[in-house]
mmCIF file of C-alpha atoms in Angstrom:
data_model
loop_
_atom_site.group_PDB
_atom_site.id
_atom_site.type_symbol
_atom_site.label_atom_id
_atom_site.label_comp_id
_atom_site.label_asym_id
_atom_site.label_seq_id
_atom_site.Cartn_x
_atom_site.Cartn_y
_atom_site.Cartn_z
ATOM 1 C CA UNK A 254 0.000 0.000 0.000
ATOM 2 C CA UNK A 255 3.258 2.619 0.950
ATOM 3 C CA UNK A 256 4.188 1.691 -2.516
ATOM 4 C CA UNK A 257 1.304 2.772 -4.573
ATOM 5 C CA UNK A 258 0.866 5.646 -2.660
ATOM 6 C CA UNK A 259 4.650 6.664 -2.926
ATOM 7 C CA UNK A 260 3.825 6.172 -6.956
ATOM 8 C CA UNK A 261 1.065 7.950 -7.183
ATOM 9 C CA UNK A 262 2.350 10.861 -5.247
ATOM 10 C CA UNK A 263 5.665 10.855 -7.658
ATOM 11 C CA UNK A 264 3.084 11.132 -10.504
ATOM 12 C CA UNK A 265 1.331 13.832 -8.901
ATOM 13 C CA UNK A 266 5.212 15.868 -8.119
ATOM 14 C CA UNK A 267 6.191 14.686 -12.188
ATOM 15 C CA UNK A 268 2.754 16.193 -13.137
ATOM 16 C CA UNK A 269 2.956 19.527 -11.309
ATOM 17 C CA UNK A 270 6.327 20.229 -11.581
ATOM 18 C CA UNK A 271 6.411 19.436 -15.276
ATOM 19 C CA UNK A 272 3.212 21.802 -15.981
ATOM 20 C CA UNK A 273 3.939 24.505 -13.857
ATOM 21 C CA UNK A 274 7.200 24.452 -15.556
ATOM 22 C CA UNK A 275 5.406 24.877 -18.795
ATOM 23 C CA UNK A 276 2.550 27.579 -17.737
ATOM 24 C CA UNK A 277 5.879 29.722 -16.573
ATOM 25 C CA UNK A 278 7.422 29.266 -20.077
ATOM 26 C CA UNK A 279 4.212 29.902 -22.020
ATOM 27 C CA UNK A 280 3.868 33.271 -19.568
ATOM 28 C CA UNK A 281 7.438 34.279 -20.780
ATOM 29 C CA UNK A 282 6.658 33.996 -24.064
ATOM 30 C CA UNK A 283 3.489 36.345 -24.071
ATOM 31 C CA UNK A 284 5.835 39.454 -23.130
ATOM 32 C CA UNK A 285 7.656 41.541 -25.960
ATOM 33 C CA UNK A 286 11.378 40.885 -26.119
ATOM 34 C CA UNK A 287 12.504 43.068 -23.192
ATOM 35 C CA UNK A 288 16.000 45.239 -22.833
ATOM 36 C CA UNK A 289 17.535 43.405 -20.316
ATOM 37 C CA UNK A 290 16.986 40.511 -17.750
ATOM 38 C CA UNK A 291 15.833 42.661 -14.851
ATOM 39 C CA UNK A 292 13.301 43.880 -17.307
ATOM 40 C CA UNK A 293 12.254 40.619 -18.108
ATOM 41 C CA UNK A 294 11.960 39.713 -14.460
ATOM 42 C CA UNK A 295 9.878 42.629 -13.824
ATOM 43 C CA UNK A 296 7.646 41.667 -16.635
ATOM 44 C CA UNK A 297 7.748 38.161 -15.804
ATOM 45 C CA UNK A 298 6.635 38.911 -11.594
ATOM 46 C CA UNK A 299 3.389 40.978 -12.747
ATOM 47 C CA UNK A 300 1.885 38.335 -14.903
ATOM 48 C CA UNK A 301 -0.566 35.768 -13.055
ATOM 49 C CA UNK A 302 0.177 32.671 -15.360
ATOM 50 C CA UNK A 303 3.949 32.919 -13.807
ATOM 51 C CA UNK A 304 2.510 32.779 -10.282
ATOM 52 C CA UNK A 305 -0.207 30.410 -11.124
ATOM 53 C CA UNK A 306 2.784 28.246 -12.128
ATOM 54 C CA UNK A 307 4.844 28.971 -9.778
ATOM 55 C CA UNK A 308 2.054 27.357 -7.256
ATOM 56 C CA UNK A 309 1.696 24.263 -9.611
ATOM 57 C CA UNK A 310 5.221 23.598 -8.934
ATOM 58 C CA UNK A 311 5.459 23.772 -5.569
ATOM 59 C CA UNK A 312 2.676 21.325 -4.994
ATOM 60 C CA UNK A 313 4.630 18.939 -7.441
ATOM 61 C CA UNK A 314 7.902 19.900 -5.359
ATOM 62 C CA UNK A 315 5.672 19.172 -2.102
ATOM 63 C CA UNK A 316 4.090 15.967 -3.805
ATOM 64 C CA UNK A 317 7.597 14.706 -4.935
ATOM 65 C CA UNK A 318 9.111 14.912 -1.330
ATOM 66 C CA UNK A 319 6.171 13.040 0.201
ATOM 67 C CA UNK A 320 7.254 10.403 -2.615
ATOM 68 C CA UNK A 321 10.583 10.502 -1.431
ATOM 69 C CA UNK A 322 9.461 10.204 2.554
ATOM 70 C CA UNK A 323 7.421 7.129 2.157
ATOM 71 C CA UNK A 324 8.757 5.537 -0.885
ATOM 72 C CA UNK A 325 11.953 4.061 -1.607
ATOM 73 C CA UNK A 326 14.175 6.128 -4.285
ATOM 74 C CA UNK A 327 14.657 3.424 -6.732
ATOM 75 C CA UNK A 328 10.406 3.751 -7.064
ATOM 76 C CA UNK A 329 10.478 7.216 -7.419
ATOM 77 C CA UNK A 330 12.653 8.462 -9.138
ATOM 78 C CA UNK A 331 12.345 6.658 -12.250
ATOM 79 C CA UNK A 332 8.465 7.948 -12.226
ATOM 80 C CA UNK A 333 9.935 11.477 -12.732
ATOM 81 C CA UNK A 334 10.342 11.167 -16.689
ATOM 82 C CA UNK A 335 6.572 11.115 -17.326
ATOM 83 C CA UNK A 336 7.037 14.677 -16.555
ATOM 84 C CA UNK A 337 8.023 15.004 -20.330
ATOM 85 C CA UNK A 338 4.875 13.382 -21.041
ATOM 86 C CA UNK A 339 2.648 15.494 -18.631
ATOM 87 C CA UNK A 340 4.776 18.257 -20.129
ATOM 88 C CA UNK A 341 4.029 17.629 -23.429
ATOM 89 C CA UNK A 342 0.373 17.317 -22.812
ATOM 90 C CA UNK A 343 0.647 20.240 -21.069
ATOM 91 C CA UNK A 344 1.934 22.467 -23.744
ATOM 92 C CA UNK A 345 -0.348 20.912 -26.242
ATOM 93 C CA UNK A 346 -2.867 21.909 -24.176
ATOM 94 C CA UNK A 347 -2.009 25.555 -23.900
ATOM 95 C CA UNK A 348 -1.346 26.115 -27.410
ATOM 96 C CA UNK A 349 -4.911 24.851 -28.209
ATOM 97 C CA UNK A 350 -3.846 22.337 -30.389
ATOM 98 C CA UNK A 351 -4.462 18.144 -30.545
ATOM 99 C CA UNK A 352 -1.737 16.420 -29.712
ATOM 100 C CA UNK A 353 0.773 15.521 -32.549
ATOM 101 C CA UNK A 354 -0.160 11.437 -32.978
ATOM 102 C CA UNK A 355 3.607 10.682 -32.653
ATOM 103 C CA UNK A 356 4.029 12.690 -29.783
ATOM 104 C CA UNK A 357 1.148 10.478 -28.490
ATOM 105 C CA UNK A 358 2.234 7.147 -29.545
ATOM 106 C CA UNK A 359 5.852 7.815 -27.830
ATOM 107 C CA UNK A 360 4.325 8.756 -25.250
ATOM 108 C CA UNK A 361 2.740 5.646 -24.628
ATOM 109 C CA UNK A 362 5.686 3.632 -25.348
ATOM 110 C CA UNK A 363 7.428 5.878 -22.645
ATOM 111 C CA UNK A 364 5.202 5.325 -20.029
ATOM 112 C CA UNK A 365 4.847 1.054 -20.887
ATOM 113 C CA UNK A 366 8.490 1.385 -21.026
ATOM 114 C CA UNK A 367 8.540 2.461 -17.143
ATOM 115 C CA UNK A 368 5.372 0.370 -15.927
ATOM 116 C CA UNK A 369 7.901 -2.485 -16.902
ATOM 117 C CA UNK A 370 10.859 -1.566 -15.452
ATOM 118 C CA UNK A 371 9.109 -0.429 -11.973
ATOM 119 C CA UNK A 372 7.693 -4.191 -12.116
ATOM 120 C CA UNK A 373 10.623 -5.868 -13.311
ATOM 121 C CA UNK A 374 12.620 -4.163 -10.733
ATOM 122 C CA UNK A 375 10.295 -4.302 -8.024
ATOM 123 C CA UNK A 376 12.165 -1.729 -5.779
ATOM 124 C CA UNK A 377 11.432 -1.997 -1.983
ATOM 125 C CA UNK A 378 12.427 -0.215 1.380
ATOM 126 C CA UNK A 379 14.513 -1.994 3.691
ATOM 127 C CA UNK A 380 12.386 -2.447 7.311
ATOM 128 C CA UNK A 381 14.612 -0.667 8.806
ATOM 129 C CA UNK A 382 16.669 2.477 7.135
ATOM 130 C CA UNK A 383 20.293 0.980 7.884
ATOM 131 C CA UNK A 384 23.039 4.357 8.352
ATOM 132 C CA UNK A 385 23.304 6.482 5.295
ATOM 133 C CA UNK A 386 26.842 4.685 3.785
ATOM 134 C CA UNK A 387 28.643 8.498 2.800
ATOM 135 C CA UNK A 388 31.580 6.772 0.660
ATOM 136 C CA UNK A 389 29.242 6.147 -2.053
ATOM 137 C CA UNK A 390 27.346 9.466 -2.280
ATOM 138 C CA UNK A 391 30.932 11.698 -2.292
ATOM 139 C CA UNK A 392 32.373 9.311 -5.315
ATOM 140 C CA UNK A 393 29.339 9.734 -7.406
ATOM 141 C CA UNK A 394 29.551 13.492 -6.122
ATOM 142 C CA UNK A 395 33.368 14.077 -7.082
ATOM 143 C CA UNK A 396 32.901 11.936 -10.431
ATOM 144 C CA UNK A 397 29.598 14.653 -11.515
ATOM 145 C CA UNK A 398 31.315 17.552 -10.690
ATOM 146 C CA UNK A 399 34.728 16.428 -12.395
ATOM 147 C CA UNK A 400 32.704 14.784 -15.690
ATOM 148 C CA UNK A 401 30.902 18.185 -15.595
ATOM 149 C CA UNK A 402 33.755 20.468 -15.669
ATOM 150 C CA UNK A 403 35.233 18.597 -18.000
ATOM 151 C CA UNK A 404 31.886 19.220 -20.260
ATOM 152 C CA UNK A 405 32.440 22.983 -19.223
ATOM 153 C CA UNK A 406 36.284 23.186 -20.090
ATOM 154 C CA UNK A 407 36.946 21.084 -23.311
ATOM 155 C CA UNK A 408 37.460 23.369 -25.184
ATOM 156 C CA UNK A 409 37.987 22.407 -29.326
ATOM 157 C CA UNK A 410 36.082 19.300 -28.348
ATOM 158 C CA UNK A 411 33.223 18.925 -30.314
ATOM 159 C CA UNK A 412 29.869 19.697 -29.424
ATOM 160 C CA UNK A 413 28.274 16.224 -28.950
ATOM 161 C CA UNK A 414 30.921 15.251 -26.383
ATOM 162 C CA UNK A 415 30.958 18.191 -24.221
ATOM 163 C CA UNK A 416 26.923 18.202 -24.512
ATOM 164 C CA UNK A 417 26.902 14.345 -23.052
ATOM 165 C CA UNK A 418 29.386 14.936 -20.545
ATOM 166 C CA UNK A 419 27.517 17.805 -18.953
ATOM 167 C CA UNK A 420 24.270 15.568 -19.577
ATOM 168 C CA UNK A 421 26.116 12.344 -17.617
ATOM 169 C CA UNK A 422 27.075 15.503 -15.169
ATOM 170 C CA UNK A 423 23.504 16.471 -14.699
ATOM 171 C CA UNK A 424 22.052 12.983 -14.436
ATOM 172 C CA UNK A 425 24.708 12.187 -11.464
ATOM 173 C CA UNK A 426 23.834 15.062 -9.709
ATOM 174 C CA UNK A 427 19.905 14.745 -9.947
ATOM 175 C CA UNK A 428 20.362 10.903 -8.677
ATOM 176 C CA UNK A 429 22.693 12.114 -5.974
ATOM 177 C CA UNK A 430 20.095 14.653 -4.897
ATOM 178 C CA UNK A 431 17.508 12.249 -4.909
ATOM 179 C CA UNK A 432 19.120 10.369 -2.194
ATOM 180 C CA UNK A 433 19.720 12.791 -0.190
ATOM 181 C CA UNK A 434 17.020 14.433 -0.112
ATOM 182 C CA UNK A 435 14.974 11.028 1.047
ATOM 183 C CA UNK A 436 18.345 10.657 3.569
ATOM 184 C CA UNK A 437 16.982 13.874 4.777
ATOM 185 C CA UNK A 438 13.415 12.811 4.967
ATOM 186 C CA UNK A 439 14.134 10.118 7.087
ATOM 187 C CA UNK A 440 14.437 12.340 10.051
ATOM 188 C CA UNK A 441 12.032 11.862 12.775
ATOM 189 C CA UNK A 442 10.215 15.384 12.073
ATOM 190 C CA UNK A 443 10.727 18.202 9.334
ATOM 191 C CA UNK A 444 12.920 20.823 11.464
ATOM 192 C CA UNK A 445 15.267 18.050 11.435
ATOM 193 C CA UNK A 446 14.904 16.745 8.592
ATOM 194 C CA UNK A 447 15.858 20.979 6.795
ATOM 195 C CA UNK A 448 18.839 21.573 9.583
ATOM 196 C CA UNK A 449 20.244 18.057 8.237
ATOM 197 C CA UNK A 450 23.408 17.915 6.564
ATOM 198 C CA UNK A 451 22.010 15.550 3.651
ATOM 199 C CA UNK A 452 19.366 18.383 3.173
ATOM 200 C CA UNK A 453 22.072 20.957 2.739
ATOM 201 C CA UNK A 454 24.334 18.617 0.575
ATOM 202 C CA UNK A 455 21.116 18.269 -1.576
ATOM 203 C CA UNK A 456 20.424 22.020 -2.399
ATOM 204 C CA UNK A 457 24.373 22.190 -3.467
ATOM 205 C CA UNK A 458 24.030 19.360 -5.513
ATOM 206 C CA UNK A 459 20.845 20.331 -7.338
ATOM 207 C CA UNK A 460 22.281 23.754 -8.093
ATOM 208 C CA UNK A 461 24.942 21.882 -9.489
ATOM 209 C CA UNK A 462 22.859 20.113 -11.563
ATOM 210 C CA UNK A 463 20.318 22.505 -12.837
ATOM 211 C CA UNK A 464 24.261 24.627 -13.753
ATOM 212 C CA UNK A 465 25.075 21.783 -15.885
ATOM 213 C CA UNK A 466 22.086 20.990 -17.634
ATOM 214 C CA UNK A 467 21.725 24.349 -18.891
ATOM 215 C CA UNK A 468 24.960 24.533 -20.348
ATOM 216 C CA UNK A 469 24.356 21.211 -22.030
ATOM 217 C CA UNK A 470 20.733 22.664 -23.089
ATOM 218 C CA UNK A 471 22.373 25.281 -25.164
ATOM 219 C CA UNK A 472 24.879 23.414 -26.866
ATOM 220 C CA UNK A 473 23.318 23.640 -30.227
ATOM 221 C CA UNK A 474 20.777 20.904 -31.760
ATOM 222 C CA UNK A 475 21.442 18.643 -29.195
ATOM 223 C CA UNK A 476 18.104 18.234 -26.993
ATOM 224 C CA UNK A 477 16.623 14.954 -27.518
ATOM 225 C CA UNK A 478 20.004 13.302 -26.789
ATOM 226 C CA UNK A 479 21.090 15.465 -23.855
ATOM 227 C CA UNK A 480 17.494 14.758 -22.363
ATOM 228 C CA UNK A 481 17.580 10.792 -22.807
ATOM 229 C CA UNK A 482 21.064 10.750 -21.518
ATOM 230 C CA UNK A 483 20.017 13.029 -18.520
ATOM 231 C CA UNK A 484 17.031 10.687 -18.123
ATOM 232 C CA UNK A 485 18.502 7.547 -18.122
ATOM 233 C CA UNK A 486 21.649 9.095 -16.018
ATOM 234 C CA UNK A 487 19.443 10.493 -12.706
ATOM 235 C CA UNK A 488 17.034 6.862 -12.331
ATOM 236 C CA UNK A 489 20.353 4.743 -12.658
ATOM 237 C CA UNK A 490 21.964 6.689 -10.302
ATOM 238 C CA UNK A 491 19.495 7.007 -7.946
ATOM 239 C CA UNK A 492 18.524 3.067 -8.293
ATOM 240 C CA UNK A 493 22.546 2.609 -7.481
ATOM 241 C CA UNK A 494 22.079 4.701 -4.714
ATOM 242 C CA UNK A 495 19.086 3.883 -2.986
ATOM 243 C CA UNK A 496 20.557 0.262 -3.135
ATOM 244 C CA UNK A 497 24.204 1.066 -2.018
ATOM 245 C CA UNK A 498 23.137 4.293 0.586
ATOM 246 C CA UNK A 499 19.930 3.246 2.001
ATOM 247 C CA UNK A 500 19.518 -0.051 1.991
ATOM 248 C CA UNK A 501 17.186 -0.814 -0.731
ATOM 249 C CA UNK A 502 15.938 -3.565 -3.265
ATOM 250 C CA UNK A 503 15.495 -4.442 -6.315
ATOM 251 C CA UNK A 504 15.912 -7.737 -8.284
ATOM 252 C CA UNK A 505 19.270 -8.840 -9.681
ATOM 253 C CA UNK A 506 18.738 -12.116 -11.334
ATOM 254 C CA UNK A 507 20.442 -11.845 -14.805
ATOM 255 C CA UNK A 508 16.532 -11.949 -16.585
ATOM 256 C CA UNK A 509 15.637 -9.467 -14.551
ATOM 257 C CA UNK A 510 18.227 -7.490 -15.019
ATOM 258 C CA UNK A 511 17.922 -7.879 -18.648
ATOM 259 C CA UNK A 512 14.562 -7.266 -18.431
ATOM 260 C CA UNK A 513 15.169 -3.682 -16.682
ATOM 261 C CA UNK A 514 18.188 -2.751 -19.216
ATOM 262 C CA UNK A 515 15.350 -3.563 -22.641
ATOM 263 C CA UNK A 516 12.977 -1.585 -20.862
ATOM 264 C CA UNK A 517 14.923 1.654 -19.910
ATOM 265 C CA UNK A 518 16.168 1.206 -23.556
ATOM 266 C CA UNK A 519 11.973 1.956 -24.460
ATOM 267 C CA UNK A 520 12.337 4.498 -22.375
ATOM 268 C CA UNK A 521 14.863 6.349 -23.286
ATOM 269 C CA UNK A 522 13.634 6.047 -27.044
ATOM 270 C CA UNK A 523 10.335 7.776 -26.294
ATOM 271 C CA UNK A 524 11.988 10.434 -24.544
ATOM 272 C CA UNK A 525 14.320 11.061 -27.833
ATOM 273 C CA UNK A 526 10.813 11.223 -29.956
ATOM 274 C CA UNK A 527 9.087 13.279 -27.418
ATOM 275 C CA UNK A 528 11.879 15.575 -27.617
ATOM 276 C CA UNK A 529 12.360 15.562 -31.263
ATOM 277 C CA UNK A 530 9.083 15.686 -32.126
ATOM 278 C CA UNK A 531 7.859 18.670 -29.711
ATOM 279 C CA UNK A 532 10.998 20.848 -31.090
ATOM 280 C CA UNK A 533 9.300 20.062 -34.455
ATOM 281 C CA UNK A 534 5.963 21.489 -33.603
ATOM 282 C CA UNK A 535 7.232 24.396 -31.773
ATOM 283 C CA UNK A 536 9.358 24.985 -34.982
ATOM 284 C CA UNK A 537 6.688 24.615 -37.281
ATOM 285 C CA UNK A 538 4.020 26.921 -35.162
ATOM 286 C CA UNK A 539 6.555 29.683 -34.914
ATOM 287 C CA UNK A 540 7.292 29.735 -38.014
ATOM 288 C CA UNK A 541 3.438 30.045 -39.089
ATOM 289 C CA UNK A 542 3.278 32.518 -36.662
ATOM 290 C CA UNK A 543 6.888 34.825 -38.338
ATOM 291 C CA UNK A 544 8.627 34.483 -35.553
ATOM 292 C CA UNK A 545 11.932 32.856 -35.433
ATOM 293 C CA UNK A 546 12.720 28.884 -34.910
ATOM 294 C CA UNK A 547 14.624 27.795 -32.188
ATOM 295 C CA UNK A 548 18.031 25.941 -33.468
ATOM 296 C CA UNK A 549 17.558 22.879 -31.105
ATOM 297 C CA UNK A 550 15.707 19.971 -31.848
#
């Protein structure tokens, strides 16, 4: 029963977080081009969409952490990709337009994709939460960060490889914050749980992340790859994790594990269409509508 409810509340966090995300984009992109970013703050602050998105996401944020608090990380994390499908529906949605029928068939495959892996994996909580192992979360930590500033500093490399590195980067760092944010969670009430070192480690480490997958967001026409790595990255290192930290489960017979590896594969192939095919639409209705299309895609 802890289970379901831990999955439904991690759909509920992937749902608001991924629409609120959207509503604050779409209110951005009602206001003329301003001068400068403080102007486009200021312009951005007085519109109600923002703020009506702004609240969306903080009930996914709010949603997410239950998740976290009564659900094992190897469960919930993985649900947080069908936030490109909520997303995508999302966006659809506000632009008054049917969803694209390949954006809908990939997003079916996406979500099957999961449903298998969450059964074929069959994470579960230990009984008791053993000691938070801390050897594990600074190697994954130090790898990120180095594998990141590698993506930042190669210069003459080519695009592609900078773009996964920072992706790989990104993915590490969302999986590491994962864990410690449910570390963090684990503390007997929620004072504790904020003035907790994991909690702390977590906020530098998502910062770190969100850095990283910007940069890697900007390197040209590189989105549907630098999302699929970044999606695959953050559930297989928060599975690792949440087995090697906390004490979790999940089955490691080699058909099982095959099993799981063929079904993030159908994951991570819906994400690339999703991607692909929603920087296609957004191309094609901006350039209906004169304005200039974005180079990614």
């Amino acid at each position: 029963m802890t289970a379901a409810i831990a999955l439904l509340a991690a759909l509920v966090g992937a749902a608001g977080i991924s629409t609120g995300t959207v509503l604050q984009q779409r209110a951005g992109q009602e206001i003329d081009e301003p001068g400068s970013t403080r102007e486009l703050l200021a312009r951005v602050l007085r519109r109600r969409r923002w703020w009506a998105g702004q609240g969306v996401i903080a009930v996914g944020f709010g949603s997410y952490a239950y998740a976290l608090h009564v659900g094992p990380v190897a469960l919930v994390q993985p649900v947080l990709v069908t936030g490109l499908v909520f997303g995508t529906i999302a966006s659809a949605a506000l632009a008054g337009r049917r969803l694209d029928r390949r954006l809908l068939r990939a997003s079916v495959v996406c979500v099957l994709g999961l449903a298998a892996f969450l059964a074929i994996a069959h994470p579960q909580a230990p009984a008791v939460m053993p000691v938070p192992a801390v050897g594990p979360l600074v190697v994954v930590g130090v790898v990120a960060g180095f594998v990141g500033v590698l993506g930042l500093r190669g210069v003459g490399w080519s695009e592609p490889v900078r773009a996964a590195l920072l992706a790989l980067a990104t993915g590490g760092f969302y999986g590491l914050t994962a864990t410690l944010f449910a570390t963090a969670l684990a503390a007997s009430n929620l004072v504790a749980a904020v003035l907790s070192w994991p909690f702390a480690a977590a906020l530098v480490t998502s910062l770190c992340g969100w850095t990283f997958s910007q940069r890697a967001l900007h390197l040209g026409r590189l989105n549907a790859p630098v999302n699929a790595v970044i999606g695959t990255t953050d559930p297989a290192v928060a599975v690792t994790l949440g087995v090697l930290v906390l004490g979790e489960s999940v089955r490691t017979t080699p058909l099982a594990l095959l099993g799981q590896v063929v079904a993030a594969a159908v994951v991570v192939a819906g994400t690339v269409v999703i991607t692909r095919q929603s920087a296609a639409v957004l191309r094609t209705d901006r350039a209906g509508s004169g304005e200039r299309a974005p180079a990614w895609g």
